[in-house]
PDB file of C-alpha atoms in Angstrom:
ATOM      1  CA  UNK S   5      11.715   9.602 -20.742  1.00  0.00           C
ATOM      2  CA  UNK S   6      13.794  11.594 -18.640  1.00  0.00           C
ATOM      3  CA  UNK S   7      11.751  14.647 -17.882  1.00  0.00           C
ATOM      4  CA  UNK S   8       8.734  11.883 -17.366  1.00  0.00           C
ATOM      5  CA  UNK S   9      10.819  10.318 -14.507  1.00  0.00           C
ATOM      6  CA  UNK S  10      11.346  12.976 -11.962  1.00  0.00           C
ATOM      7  CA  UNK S  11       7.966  14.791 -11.499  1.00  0.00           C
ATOM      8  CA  UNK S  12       5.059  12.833 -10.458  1.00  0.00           C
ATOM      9  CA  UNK S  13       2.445  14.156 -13.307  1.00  0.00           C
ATOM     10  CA  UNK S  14      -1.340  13.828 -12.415  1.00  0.00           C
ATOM     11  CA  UNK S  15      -1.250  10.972 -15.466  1.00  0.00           C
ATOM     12  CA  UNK S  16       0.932   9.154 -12.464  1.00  0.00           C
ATOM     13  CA  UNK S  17      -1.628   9.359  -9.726  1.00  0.00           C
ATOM     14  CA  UNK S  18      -4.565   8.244 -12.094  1.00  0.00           C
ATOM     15  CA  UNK S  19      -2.859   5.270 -12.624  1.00  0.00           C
ATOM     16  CA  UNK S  20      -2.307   4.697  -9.270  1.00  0.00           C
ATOM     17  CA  UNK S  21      -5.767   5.291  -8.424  1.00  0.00           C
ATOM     18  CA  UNK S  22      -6.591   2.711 -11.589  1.00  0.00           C
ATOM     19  CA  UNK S  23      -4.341   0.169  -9.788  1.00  0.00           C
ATOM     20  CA  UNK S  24      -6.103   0.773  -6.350  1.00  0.00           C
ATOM     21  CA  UNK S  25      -9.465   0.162  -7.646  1.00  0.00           C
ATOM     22  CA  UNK S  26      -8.332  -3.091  -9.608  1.00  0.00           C
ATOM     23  CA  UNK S  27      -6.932  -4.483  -6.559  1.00  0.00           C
ATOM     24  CA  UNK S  28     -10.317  -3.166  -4.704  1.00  0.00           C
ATOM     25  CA  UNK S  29     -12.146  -5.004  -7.137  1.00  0.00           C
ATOM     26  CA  UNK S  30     -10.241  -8.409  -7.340  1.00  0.00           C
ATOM     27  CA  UNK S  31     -10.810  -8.532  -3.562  1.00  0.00           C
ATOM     28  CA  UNK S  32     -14.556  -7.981  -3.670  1.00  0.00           C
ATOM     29  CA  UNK S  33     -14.695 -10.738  -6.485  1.00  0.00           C
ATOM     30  CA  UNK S  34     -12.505 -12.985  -4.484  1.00  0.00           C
ATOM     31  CA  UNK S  35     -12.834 -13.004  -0.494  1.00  0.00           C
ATOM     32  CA  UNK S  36     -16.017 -14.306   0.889  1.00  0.00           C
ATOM     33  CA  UNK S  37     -15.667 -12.885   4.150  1.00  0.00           C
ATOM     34  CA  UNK S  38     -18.122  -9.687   4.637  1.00  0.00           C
ATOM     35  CA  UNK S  39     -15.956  -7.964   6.390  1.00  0.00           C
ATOM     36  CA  UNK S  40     -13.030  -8.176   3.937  1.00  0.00           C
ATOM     37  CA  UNK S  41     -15.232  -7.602   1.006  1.00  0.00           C
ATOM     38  CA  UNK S  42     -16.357  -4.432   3.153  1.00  0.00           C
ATOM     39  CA  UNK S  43     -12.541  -3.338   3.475  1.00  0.00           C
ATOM     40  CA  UNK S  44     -12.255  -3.901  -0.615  1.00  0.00           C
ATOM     41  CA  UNK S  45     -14.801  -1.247  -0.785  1.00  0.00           C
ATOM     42  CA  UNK S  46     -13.120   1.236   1.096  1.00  0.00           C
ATOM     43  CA  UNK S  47     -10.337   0.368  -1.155  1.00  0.00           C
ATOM     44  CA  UNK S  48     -12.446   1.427  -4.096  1.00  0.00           C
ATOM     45  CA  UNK S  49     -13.575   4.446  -2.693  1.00  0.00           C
ATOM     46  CA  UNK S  50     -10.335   5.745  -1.864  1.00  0.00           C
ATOM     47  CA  UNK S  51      -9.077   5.056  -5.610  1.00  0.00           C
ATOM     48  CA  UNK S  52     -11.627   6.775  -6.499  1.00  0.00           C
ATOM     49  CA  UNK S  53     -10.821   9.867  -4.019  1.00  0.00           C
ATOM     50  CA  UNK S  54      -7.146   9.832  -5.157  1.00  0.00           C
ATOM     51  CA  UNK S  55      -7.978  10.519  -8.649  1.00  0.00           C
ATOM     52  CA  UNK S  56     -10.417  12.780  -8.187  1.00  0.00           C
ATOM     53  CA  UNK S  57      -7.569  15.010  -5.960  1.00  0.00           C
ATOM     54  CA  UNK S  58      -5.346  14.504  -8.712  1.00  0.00           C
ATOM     55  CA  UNK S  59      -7.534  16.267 -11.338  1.00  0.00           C
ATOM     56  CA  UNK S  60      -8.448  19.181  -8.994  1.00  0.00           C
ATOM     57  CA  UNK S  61      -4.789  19.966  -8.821  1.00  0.00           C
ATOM     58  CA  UNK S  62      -4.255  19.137 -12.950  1.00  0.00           C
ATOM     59  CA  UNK S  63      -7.674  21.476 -13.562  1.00  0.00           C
ATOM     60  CA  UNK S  64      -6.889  23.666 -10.698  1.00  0.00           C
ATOM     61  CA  UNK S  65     -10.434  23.483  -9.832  1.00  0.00           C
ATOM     62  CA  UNK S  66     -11.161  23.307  -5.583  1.00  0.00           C
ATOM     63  CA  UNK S  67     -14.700  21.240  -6.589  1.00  0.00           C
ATOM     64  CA  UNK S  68     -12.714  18.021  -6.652  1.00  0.00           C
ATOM     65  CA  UNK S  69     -11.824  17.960  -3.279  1.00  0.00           C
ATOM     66  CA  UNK S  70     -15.263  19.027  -2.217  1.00  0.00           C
ATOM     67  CA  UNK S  71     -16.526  15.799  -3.445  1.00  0.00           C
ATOM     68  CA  UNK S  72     -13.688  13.690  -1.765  1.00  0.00           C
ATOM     69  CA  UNK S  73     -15.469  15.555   1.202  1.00  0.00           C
ATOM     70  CA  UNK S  74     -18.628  14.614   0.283  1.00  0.00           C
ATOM     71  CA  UNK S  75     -17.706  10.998  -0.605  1.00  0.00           C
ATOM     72  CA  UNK S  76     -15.834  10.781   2.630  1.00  0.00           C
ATOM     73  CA  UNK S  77     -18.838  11.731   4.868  1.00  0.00           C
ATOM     74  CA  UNK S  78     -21.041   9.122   2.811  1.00  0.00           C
ATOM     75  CA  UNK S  79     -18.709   6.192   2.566  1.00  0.00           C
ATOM     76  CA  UNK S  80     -19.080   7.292   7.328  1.00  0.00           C
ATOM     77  CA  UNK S  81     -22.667   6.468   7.056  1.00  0.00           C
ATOM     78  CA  UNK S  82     -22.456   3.630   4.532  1.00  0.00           C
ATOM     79  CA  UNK S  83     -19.983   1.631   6.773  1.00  0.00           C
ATOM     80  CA  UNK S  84     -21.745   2.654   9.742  1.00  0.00           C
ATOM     81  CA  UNK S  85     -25.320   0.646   8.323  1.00  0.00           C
ATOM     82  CA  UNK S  86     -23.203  -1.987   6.624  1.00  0.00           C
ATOM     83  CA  UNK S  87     -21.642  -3.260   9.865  1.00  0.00           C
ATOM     84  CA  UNK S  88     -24.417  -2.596  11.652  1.00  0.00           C
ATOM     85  CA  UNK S  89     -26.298  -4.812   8.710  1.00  0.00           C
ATOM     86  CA  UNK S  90     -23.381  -7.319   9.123  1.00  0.00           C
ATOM     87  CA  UNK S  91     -23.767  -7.519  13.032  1.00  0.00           C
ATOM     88  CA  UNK S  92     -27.340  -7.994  13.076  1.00  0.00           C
ATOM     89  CA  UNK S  93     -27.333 -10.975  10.455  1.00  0.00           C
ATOM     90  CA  UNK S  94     -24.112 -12.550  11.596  1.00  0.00           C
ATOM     91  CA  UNK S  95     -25.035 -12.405  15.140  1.00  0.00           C
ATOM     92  CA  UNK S  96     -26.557 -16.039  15.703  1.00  0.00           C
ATOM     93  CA  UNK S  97     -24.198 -17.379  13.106  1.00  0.00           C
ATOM     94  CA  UNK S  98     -20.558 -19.119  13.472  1.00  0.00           C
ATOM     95  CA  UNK S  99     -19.044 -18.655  10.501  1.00  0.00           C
ATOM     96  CA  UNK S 100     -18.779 -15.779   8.600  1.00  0.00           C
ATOM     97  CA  UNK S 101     -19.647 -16.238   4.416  1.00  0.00           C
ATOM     98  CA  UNK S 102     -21.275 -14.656   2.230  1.00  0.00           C
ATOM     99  CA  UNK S 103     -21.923 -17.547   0.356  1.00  0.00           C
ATOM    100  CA  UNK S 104     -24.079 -18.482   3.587  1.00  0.00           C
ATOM    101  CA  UNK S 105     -26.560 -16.020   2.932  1.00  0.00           C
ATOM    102  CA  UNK S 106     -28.237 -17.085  -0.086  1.00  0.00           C
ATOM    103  CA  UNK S 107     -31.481 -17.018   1.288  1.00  0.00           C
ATOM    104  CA  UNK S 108     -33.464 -13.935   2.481  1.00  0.00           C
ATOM    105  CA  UNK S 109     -35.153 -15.500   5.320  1.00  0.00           C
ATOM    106  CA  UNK S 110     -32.645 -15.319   8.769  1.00  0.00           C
TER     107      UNK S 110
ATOM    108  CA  UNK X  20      11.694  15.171  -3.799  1.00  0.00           C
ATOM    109  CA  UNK X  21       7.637  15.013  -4.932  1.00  0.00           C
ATOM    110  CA  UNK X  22       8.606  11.429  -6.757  1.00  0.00           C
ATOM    111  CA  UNK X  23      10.401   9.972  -3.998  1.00  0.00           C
ATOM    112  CA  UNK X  24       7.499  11.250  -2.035  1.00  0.00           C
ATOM    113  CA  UNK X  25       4.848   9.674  -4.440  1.00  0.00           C
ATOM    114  CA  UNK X  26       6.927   6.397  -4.778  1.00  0.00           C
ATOM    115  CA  UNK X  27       7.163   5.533  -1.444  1.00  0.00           C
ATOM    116  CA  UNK X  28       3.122   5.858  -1.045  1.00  0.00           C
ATOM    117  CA  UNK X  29       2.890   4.443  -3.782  1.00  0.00           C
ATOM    118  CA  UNK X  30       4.452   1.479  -2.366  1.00  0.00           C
ATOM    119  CA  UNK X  31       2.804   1.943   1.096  1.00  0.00           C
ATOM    120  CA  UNK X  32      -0.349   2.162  -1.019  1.00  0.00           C
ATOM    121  CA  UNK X  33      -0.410  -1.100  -2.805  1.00  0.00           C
ATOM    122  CA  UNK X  34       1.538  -3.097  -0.026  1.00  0.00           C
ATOM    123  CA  UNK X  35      -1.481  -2.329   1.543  1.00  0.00           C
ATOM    124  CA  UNK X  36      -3.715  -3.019  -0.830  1.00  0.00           C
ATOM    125  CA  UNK X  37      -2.665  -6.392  -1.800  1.00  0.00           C
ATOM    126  CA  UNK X  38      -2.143  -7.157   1.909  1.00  0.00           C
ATOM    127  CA  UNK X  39      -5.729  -6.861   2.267  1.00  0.00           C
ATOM    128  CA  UNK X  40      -6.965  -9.280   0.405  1.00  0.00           C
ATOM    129  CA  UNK X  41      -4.396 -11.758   0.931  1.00  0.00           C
ATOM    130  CA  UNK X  42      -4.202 -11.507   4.844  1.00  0.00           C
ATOM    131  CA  UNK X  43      -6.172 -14.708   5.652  1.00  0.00           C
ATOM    132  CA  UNK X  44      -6.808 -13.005   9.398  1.00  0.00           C
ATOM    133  CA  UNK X  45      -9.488  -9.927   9.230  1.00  0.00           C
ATOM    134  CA  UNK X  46      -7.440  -8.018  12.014  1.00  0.00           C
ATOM    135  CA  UNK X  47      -4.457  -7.923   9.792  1.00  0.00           C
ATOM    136  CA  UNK X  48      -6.287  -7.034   6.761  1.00  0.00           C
ATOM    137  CA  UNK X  49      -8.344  -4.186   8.873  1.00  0.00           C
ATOM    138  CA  UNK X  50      -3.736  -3.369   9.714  1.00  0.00           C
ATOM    139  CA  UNK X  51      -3.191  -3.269   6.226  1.00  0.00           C
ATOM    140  CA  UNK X  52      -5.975  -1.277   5.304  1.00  0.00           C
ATOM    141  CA  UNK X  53      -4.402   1.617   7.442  1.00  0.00           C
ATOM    142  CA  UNK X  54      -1.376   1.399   5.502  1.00  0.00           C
ATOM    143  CA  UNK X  55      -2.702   1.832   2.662  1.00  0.00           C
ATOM    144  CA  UNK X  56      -5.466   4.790   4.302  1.00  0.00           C
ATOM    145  CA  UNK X  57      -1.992   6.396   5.200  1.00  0.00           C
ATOM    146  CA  UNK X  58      -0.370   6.402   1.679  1.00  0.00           C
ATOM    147  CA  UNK X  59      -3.460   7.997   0.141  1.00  0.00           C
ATOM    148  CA  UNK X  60      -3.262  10.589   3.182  1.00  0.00           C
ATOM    149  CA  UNK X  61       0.554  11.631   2.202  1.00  0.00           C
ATOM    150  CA  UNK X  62      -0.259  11.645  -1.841  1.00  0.00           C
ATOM    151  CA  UNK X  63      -3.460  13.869  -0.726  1.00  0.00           C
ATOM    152  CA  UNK X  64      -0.611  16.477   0.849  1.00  0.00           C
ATOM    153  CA  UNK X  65       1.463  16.556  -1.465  1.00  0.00           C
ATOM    154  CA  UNK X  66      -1.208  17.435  -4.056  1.00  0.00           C
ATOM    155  CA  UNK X  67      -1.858  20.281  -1.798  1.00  0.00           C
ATOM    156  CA  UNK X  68      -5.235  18.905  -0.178  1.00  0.00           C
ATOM    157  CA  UNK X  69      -3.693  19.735   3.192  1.00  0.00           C
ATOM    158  CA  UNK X  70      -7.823  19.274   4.843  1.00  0.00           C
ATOM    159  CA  UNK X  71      -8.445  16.422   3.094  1.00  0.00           C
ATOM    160  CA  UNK X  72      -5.400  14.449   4.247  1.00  0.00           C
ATOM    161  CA  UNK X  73      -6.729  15.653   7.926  1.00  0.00           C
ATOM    162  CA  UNK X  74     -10.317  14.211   7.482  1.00  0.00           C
ATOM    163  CA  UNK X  75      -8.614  10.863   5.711  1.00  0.00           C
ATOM    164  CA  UNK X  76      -6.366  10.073   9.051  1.00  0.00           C
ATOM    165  CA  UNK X  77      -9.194  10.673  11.453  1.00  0.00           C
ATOM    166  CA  UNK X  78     -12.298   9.801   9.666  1.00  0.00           C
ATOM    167  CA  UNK X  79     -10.727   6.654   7.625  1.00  0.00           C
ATOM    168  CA  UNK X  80      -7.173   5.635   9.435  1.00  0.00           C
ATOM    169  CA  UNK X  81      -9.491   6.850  12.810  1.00  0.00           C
ATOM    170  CA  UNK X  82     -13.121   6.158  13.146  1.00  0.00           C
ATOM    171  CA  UNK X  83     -13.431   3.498   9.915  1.00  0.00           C
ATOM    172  CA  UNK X  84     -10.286   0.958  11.028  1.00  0.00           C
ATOM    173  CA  UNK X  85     -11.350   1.070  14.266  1.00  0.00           C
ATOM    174  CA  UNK X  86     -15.165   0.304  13.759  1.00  0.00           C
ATOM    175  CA  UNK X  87     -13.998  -2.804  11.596  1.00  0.00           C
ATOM    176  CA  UNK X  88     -11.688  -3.826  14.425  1.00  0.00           C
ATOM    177  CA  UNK X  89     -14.609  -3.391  16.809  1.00  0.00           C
ATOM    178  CA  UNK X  90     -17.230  -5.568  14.807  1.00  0.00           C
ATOM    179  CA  UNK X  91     -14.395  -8.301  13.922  1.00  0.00           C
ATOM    180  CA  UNK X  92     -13.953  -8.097  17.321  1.00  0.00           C
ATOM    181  CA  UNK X  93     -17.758  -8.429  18.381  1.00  0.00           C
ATOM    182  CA  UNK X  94     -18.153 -11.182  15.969  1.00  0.00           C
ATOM    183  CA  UNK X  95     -15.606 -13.209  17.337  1.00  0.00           C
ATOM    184  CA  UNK X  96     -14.441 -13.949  13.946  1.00  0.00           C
ATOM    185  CA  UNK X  97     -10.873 -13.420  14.406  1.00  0.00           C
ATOM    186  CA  UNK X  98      -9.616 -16.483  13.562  1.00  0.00           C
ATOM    187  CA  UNK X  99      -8.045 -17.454  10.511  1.00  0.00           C
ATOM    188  CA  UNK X 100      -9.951 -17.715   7.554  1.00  0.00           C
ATOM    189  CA  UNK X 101      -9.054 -20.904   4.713  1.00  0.00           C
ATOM    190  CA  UNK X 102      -7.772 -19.195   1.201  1.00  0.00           C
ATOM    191  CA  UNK X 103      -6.903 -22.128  -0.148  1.00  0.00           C
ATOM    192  CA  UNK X 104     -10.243 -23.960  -1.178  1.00  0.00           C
ATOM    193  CA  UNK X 105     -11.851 -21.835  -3.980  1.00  0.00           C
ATOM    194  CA  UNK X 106     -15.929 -21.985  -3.039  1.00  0.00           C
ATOM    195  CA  UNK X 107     -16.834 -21.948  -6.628  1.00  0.00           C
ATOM    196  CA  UNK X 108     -13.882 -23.705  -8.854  1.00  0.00           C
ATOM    197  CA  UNK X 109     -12.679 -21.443 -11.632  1.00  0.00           C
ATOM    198  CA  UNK X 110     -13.462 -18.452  -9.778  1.00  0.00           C
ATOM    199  CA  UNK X 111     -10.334 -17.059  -8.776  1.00  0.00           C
ATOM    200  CA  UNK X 112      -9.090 -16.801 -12.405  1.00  0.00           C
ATOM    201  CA  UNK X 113     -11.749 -15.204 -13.892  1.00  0.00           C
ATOM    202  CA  UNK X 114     -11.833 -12.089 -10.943  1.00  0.00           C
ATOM    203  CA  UNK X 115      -8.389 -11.618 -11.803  1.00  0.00           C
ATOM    204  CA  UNK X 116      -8.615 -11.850 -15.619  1.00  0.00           C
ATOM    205  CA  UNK X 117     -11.762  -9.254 -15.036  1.00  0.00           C
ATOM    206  CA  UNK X 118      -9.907  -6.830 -12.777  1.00  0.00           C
ATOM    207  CA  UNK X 119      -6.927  -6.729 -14.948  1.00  0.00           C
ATOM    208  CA  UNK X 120      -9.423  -6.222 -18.007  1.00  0.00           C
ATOM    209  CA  UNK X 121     -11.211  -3.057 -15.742  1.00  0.00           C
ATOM    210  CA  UNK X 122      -7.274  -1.809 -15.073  1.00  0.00           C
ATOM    211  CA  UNK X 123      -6.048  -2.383 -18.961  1.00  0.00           C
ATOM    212  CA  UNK X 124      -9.563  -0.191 -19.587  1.00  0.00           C
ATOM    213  CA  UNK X 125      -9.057   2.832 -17.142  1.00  0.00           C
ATOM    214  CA  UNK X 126      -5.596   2.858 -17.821  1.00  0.00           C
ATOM    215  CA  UNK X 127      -6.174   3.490 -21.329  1.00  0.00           C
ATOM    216  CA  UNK X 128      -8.670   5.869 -20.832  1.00  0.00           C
ATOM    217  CA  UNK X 129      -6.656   7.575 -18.926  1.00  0.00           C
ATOM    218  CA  UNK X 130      -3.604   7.827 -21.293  1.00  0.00           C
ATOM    219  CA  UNK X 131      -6.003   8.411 -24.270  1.00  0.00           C
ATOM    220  CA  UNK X 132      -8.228  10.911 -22.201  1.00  0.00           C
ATOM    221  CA  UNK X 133      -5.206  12.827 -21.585  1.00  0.00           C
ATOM    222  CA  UNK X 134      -5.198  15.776 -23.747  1.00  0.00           C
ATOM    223  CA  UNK X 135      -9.243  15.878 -23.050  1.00  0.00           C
ATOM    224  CA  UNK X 136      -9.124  18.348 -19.563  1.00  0.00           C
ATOM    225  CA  UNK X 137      -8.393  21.615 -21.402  1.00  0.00           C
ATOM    226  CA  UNK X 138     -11.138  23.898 -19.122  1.00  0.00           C
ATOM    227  CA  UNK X 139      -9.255  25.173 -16.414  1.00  0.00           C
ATOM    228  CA  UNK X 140     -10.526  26.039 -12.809  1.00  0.00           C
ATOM    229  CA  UNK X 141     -10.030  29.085 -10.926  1.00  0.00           C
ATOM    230  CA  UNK X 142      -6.884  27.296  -9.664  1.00  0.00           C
ATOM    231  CA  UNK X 143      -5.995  26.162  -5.842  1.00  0.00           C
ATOM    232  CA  UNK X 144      -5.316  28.518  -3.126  1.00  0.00           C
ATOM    233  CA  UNK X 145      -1.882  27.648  -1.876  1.00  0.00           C
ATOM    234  CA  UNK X 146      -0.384  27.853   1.871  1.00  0.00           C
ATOM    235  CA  UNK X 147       2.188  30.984   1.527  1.00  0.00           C
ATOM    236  CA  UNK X 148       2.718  34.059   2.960  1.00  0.00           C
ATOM    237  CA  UNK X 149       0.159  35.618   0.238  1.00  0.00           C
ATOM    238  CA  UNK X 150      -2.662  33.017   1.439  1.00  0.00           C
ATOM    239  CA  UNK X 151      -1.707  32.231   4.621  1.00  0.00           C
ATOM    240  CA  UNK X 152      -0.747  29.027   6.070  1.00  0.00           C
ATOM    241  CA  UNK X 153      -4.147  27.452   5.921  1.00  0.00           C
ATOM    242  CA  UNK X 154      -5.302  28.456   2.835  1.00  0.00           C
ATOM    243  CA  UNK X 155      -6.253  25.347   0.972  1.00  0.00           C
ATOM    244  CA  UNK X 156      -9.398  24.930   4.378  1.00  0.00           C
ATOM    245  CA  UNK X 157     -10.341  28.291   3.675  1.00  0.00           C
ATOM    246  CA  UNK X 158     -10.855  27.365   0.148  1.00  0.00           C
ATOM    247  CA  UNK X 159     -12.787  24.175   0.154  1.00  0.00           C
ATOM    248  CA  UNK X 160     -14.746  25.682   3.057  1.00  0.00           C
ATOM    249  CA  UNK X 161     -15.942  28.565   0.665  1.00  0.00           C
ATOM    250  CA  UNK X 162     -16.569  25.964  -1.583  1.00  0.00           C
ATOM    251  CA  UNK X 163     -18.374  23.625   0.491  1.00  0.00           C
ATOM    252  CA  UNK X 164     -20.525  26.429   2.247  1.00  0.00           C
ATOM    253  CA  UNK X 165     -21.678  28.556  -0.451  1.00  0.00           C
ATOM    254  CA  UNK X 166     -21.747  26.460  -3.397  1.00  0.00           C
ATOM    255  CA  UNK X 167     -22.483  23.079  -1.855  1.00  0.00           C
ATOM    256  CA  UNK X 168     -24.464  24.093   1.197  1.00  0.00           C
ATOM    257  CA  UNK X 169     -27.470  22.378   0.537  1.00  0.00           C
ATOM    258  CA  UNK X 170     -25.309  19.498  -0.428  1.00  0.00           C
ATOM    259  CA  UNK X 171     -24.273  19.604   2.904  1.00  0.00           C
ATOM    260  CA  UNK X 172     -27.261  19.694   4.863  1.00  0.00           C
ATOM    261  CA  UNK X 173     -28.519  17.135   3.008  1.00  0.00           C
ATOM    262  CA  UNK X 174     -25.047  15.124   4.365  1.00  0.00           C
ATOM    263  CA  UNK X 175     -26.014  15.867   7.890  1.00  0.00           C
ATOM    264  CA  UNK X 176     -29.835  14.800   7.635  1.00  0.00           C
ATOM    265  CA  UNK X 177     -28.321  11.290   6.275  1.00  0.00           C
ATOM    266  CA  UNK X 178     -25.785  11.332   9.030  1.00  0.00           C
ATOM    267  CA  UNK X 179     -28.773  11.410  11.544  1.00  0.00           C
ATOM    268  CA  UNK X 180     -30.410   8.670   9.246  1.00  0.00           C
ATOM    269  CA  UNK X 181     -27.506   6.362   9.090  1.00  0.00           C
ATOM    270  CA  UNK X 182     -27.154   6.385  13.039  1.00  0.00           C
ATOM    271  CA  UNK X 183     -30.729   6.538  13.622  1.00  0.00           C
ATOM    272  CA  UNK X 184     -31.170   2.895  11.423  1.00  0.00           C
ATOM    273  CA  UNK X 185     -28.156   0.893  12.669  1.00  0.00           C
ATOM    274  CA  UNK X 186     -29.114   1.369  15.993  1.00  0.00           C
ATOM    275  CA  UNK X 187     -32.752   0.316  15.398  1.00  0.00           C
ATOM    276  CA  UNK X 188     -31.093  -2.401  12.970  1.00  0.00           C
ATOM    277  CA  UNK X 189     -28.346  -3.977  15.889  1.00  0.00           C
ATOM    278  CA  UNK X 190     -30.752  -3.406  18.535  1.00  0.00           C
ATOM    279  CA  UNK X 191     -31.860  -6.675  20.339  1.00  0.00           C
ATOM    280  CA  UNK X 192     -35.410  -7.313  20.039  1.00  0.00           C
ATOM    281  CA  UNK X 193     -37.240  -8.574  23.440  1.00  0.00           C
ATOM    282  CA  UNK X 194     -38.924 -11.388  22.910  1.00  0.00           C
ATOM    283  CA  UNK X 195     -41.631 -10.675  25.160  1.00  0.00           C
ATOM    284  CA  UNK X 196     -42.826  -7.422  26.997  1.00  0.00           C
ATOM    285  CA  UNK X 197     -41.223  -7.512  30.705  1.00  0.00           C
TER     286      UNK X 197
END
């Protein structure tokens, strides 16, 4: 238990990650507000990053972090359209739910 | 020193985390949000992914924070939001019995999945005086631009797509011509 304690294996971050993405999840169950559900997401997304850094320094492999790059530029453009999504629908509205937009029809 | 390191991110991290969906006001869960965009920055340097911590402050801490600030802002929803009435009753307890259940899952897939990751990569370049100081950029760029280079042009064209449709998408439609 002592040898565990002092160096930070990649077993560590993983979990971390696993936490990150629970959390991530929980919120995007929970909160109603687009927005905040977005934010989960990015949550998610950088779980997912974290673990995938881990295991290119475990495996000693540089491919992990090229698809944190990759994932980074894509989870850009998805927030870019999703807010832009979220602007043009919440524009005439007050309040901000999702549980408002049930129909299709704005 | 690397666990003191990955225990105070690890605290910045969740603080974050939790803070964001807690926070009943969007601005401070966008704050939070950077908090925990930080931690994940410092645990990306010290597991040598010296770029990738670069990209993370500007691209997520920089240009993501700040777009959700900008819409809340737009929106005009800054204004406390009510956490206390659940919208559908018995919700609340079953999203946290079903993210616990996803974390008691990857959790033990992780400790059983352990000994699994026996194929070993080339190994990361690291900043020294053999490599130079910038070594771990020069790596992932080889990667990115030999192996992955159509991946990467393929990035670009959705870029262009992705700016190209939300400006058609928030544009205001006239009514009528003139």
């Amino acid at each position: 238990m002592m040898a565990l304690s002092l160096v930070p294996t990649a077993s560590w971050y993983l979990v971390l990650s696993a936490v990150l993405f629970g959390i991530g999840t929980l919120g995007v169950l929970v909160r109603r507000n687009p927005l905040v559900m977005f934010m989960c997401i990015e949550l998610m997304l950088n779980a997912v990053n974290l673990s995938f850094v881990a295991l290119a320094r475990e495996l000693g492999d540089i491919n992990g972090q090229t698809i944190v790059f990759f994932v980074m530029v894509v989870a850009a453009a998805e927030v870019v359209v999703g807010l832009g999504i979220i602007v043009s629908i919440m524009r005439n509205r007050s309040t901000l739910t999702a549980d408002d937009l049930a129909g299709l029809k704005g | 020193m690397e666990f003191f390191v990955f225990v105070c991110s690890a605290l910045m991290i969740l603080v974050g985390a939790v803070g964001v969906i807690v926070r009943k006001h969007p601005v401070h869960a966008a704050l939070s949000l950077v908090l925990t965009l930080f931690g994940v920055a410092v645990l990306f340097v010290a597991q040598e992914a010296h770029f990738l911590a670069a990209v993370q402050v500007i691209v997520y801490a920089g240009a993501i924070v700040v777009l959700f600030l900008f819409v809340i802002m737009l929106l005009g929803v800054d204004r406390v939001e009510n956490l206390r009435t659940e919208p559908l009753s018995g919700q609340r307890p079953l999203a946290v019995l079903a993210s616990l259940g996803l974390v008691a899952v990857l959790i033990t897939a992780i400790l059983r999945g352990n000994q699994i990751f026996n194929e070993r990569g080339t190994g990361l370049n690291l900043p020294d005086a053999q490599d130079g100081p910038d070594a771990n950029t020069v790596q992932l760029a080889e990667s990115i631009f030999s192996q992955y280079v159509v991946a990467f042009e393929v990035t670009s064209v959705l870029l262009v797509i992705a700016v190209v449709g939300t400006v058609l998408l928030t544009r205001r439609t006239r009514a009528t011509a003139e």
